[in-house]
Coordinates of C-alpha atoms and ligand atoms in Angstrom, one line a residue:
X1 CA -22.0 -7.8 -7.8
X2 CA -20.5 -4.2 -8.5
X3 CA -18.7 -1.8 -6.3
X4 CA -18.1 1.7 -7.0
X5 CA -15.1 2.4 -4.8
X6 CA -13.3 5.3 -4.0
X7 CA -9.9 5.9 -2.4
X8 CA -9.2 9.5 -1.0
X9 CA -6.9 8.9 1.7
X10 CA -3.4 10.8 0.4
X11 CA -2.6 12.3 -2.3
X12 CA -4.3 10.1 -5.3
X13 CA -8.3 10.6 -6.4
X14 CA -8.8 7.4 -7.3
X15 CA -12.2 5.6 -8.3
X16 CA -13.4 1.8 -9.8
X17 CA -15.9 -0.3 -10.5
X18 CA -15.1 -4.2 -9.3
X19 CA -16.9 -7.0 -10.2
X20 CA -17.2 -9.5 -7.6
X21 CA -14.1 -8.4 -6.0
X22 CA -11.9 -10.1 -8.6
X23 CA -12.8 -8.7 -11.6
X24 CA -11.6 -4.7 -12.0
X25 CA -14.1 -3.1 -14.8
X26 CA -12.8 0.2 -14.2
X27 CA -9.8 1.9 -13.2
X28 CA -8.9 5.7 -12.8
X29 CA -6.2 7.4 -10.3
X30 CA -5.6 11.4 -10.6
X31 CA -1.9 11.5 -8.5
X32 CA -1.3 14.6 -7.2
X33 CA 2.8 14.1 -6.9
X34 CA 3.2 16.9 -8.9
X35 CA 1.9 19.1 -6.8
X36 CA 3.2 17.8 -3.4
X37 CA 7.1 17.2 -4.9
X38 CA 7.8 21.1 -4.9
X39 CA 7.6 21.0 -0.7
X40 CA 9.2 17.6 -0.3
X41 CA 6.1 15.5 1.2
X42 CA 2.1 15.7 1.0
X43 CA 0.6 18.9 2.7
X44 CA -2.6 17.9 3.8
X45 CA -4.7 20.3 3.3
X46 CA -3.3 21.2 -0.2
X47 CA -3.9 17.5 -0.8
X48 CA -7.9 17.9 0.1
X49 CA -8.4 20.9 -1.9
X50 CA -6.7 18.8 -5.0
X51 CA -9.4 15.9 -4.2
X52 CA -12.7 18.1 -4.3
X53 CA -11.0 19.2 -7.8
X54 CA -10.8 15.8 -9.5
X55 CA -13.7 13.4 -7.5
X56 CA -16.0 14.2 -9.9
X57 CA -13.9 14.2 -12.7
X58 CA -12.8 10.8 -11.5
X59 CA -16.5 9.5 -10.9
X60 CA -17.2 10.5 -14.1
X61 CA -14.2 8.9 -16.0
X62 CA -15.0 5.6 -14.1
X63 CA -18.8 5.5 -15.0
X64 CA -17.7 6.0 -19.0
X65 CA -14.6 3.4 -18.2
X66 CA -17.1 1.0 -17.3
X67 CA -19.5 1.3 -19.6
X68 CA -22.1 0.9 -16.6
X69 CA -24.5 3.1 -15.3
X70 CA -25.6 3.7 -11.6
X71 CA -28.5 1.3 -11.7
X72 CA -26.0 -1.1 -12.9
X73 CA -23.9 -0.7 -9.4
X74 CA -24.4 -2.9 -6.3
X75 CA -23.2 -0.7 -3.7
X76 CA -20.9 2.3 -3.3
X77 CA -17.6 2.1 -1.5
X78 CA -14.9 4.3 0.1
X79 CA -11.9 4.2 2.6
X80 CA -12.5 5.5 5.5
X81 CA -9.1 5.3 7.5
X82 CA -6.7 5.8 8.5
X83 CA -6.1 8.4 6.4
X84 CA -5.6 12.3 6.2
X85 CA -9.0 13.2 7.5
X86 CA -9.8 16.4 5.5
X87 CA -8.7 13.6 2.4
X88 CA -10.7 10.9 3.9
X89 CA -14.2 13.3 3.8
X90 CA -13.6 14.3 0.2
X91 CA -14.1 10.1 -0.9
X92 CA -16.6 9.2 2.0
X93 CA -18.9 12.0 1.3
X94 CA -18.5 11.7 -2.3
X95 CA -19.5 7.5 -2.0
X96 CA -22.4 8.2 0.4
X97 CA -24.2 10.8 -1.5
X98 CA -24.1 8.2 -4.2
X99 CA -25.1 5.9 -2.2
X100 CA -28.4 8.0 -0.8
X101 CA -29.1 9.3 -4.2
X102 CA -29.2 5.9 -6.0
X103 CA -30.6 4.2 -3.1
X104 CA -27.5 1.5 -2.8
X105 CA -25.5 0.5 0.5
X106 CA -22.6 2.3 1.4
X107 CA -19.4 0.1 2.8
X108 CA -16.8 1.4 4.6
X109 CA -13.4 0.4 4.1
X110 CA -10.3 0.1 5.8
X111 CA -7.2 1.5 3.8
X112 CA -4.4 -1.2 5.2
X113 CA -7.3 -4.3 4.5
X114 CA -8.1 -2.4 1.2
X115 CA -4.5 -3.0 0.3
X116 CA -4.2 -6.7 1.4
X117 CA -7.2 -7.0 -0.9
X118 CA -5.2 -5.9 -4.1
X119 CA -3.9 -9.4 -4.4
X120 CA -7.7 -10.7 -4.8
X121 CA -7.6 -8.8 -8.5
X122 CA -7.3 -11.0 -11.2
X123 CA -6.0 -14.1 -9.2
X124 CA -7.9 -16.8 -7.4
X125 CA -6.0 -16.5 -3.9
X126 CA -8.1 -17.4 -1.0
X127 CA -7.0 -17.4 2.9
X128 CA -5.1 -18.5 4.5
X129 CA -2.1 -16.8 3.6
X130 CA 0.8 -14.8 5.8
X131 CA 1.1 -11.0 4.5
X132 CA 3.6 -8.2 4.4
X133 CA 2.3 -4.7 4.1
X134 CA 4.7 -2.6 3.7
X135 CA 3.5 1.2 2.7
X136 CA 4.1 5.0 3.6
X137 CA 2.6 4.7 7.0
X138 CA 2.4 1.2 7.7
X139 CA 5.1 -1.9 7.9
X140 CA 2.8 -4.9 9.1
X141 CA 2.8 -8.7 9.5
X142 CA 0.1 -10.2 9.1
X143 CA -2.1 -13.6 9.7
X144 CA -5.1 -13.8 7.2
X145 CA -6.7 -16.7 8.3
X146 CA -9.9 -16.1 6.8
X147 CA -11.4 -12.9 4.5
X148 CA -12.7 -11.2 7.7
X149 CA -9.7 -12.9 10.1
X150 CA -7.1 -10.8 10.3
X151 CA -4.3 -10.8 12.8
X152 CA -1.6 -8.0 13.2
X153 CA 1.4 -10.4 14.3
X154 CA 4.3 -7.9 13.6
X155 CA 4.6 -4.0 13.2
X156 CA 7.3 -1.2 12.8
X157 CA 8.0 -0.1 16.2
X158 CA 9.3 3.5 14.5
X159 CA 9.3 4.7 11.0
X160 CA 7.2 2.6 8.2
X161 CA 9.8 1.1 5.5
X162 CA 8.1 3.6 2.7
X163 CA 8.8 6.5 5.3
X164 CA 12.0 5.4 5.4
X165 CA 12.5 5.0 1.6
X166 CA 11.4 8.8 1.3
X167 CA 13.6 10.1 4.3
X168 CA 16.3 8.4 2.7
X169 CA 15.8 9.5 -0.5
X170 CA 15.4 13.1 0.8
X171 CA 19.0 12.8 2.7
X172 CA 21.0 12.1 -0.2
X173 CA 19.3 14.7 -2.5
X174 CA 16.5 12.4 -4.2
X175 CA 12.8 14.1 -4.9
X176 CA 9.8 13.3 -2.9
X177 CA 8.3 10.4 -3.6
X178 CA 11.8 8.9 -2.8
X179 CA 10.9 4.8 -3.0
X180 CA 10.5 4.7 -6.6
X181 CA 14.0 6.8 -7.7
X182 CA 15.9 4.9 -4.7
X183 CA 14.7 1.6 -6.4
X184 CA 15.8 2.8 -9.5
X185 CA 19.5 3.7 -8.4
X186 CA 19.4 1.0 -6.3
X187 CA 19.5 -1.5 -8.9
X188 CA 22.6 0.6 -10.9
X189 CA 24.6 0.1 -7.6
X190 CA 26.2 -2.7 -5.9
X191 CA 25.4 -3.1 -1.8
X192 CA 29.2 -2.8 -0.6
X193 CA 28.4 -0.8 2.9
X194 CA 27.2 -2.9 6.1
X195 CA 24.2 -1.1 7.0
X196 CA 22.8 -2.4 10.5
X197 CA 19.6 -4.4 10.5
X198 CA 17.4 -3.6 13.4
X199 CA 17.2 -5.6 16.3
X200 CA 13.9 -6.4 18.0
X201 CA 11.8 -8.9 18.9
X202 CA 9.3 -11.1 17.2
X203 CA 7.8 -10.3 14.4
X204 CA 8.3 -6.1 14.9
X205 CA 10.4 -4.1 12.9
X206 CA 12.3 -0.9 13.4
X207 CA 13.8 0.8 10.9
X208 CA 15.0 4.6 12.8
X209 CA 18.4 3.2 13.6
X210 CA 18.9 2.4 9.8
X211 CA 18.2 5.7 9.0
X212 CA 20.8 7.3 11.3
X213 CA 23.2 5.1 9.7
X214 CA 22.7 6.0 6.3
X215 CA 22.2 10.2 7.3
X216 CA 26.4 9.0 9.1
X217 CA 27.2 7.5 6.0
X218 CA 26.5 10.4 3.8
X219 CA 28.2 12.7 6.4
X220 CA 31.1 10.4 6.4
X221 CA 32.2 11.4 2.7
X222 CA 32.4 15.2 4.2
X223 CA 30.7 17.0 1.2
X224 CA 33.0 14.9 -1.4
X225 CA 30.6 13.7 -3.8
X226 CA 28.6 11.2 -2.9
X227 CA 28.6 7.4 -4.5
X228 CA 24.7 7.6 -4.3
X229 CA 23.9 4.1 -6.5
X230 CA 26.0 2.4 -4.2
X231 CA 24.4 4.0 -0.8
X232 CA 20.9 2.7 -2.5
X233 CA 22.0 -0.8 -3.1
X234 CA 23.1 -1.1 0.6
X235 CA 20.0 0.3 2.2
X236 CA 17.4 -1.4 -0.1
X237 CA 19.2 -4.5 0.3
X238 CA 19.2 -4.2 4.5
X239 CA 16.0 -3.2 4.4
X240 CA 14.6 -6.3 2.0
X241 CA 16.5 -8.7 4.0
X242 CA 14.9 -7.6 7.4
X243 CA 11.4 -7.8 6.2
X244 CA 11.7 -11.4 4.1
X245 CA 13.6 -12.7 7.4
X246 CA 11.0 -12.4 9.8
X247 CA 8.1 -12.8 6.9
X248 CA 9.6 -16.1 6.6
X249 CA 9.5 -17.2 10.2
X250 CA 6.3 -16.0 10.5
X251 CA 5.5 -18.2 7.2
X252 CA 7.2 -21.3 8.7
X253 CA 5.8 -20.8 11.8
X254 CA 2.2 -20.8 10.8
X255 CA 3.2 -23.5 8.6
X256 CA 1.0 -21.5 5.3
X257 CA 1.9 -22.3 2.2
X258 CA 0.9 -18.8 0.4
X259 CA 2.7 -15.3 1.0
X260 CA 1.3 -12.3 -0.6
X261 CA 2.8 -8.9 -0.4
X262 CA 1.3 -5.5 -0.2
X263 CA 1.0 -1.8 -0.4
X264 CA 3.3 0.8 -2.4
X265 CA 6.8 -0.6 -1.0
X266 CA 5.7 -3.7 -3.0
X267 CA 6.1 -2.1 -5.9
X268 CA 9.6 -2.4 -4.9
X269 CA 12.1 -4.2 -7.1
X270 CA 14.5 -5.7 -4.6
X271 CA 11.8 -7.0 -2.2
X272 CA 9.5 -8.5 -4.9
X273 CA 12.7 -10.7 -6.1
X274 CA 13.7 -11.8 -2.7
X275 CA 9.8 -12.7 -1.9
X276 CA 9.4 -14.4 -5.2
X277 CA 12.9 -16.4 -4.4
X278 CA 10.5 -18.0 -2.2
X279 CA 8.8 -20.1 -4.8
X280 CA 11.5 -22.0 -5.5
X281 CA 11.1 -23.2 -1.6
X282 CA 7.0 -24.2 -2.7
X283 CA 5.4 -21.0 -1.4
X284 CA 2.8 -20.1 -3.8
X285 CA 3.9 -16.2 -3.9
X286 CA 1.1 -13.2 -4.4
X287 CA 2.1 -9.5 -5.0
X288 CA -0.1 -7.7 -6.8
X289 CA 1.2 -5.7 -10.1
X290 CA 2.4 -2.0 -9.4
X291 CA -0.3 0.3 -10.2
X292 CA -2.0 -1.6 -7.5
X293 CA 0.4 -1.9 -5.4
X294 CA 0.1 2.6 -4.4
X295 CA -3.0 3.4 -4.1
X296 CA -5.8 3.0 -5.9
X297 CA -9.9 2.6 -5.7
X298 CA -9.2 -1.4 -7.5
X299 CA -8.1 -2.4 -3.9
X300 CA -11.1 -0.9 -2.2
X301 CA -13.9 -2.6 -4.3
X302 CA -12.3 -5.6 -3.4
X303 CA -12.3 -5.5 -0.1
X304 CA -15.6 -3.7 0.4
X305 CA -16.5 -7.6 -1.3
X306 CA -14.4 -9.9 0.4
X307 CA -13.7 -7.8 3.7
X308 CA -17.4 -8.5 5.8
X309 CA -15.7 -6.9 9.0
X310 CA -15.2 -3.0 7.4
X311 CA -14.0 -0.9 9.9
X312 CA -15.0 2.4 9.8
X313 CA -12.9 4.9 11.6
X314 CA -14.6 8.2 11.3
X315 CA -17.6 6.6 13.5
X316 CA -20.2 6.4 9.9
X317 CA -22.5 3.9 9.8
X318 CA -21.8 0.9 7.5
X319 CA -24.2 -0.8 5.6
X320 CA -23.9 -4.5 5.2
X321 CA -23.8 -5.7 1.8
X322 CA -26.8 -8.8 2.9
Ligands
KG4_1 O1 0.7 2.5 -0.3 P1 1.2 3.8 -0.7 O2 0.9 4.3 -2.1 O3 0.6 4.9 0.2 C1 0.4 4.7 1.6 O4 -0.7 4.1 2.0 O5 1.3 5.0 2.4 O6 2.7 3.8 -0.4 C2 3.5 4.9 -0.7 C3 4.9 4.6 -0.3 C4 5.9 5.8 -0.5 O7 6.6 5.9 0.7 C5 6.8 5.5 -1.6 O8 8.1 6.0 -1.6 C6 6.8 3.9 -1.5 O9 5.5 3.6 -1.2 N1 7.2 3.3 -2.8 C7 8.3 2.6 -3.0 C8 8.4 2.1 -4.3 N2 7.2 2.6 -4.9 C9 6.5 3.3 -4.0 N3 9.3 2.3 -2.1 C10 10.3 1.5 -2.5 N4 10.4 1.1 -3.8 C11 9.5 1.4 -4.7 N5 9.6 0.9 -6.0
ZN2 ZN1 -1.8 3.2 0.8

């Protein structure tokens, strides 16, 4: 089975074709970075107007990528939240007129699943498996007991860890995206400040007070200049120990035997070795590699297989693939 998925929800175009939800035949992804790092962070309505620009360009590119044709495609795909909404509409409208015109369902995807679903690419995982999402919006948890079972077991109670990479970033003078930069300096530094972890219960996370303790940090050196490697070791290293703490009592407590990891922070240097640390310990350990761990159209196709219960925020109907 092909999926022609699309991904509009921020500020990448992005479009593939996935064969059987494992099996990625196609692969394009217009970022718009360039345009959003001269205000500091993605303007939303800029960001739309960039996506009417390149979703044909991207169909397009995808089609020739593939070597397929539309008769050759199954169904047509796209997120549909959460999401900027005015972003959301460019992909979802885009995907159903294909979808009408070619006479082929239409599935609606979830963004958050459609990242879970990244680690289906070119692996053989199958449920059950304990996950951490961990993107620009979202710090998650979760309990994937089955490909449609999916339980939200812990969650940021504040800021997501990738907003707090990029307000981070942004306090000590880094450019927007921050995660990726911060990652980089990170790993030139050594962690010598005590940051604080953040202290709540369960399996939720909060990372606001970390913030606040890195914007008094930078104050503390009173305009001196500022030993910025070093700041990045100590907060990427507080904020990768938090999440594989509770990630691994949620793991022992479930007693699974497979961890994957997801989203753009899992692109994340620091957090990848400390999750992968866990083989050694007999975890089978999924992340999926970095151009799918941001966002892209791959993940979407792949859930749009594997994912039966689609949500569709924006109240469209959904097609079922039967
Ligand atoms: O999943 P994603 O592409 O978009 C959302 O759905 O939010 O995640 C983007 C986030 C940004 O906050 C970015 O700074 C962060 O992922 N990010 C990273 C790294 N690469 C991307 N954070 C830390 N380290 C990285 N290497
Ligand atoms: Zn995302």
């Amino acid at each position: 089975m092909n999926i022609f998925a699309i991904e509009t929800s921020c500020d990448e175009t992005a479009c593939a074709v996935v064969k059987d939800g494992r099996q990625v035949l196609a692969n394009v992804v217009a970022s718009q970075i360039k345009t959003h790092a001269q205000y500091g962070g993605v303007i939303p309505e800029i960001a739309a107007r960039e996506h009417l620009e390149a979703v044909n360009v991207a169909i397009d590119e995808t089609f020739t990528q593939s070597g397929l044709t539309p008769d050759d495609i199954d169904a047509f795909a796209a997120t549909v939240g959460p999401g900027l909404v005015g972003c959301l509409l460019v992909g979802l409208n885009a995907a159903k007129s294909l979808s009408l015109v070619y006479d082929k369902p239409f599935i609606g995807v979830n963004h958050l699943n459609a990242h879970l679903c990244a680690n289906y690419l070119d692996t053989g995982l199958k449920p059950p498996f304990m996950a951490l999402l961990v993107s620009g919006g979202h710090t998650q948890i979760i309990d994937v007991e089955n490909y449609d079972k999916q339980t939200i077991i812990g969650e940021t109670l504040d800021d997501a860890v990738g907003e707090a990479y990029d307000k981070v970033a942004r306090l000590i003078g880094l450019p927007y995206p921050g995660g990726p930069m911060l990652d980089k300096l990170a790993q030139e530094g050594n962690p010598v400040y005590h940051l604080p972890e953040g202290k709540v219960d369960g399996y939720n996370f909060s990372f606001s007070g970390l913030k606040t303790a890195v914007s008094r940090l930078v104050k503390s050196f009173d305009g001196k200049e500022l030993p910025v490697n070093d700041i990045c070791a100590s907060f990427q290293d507080c904020v990768s120990a938090t999440l594989v703490k509770k990630l691994r009592r949620a793991l022992d407590e479930k007693g699974y035997k497979q961890v994957v990891i997801a989203g753009g922070v899992a692109a994340n240097s620091e957090l990848r070795h400390r999750v992968f640390a866990l083989e050694a310990e007999g975890y089978a350990v999924f992340a999926p590699p970095m151009k799918y761990c941001t966002d892209n159209a791959a993940m979407v196709g792949a859930c749009a297989f594997f994912d039966t219960n689609t949500t569709c925020d924006l109240g469209v109907e959904v097609f079922s693939r039967a």
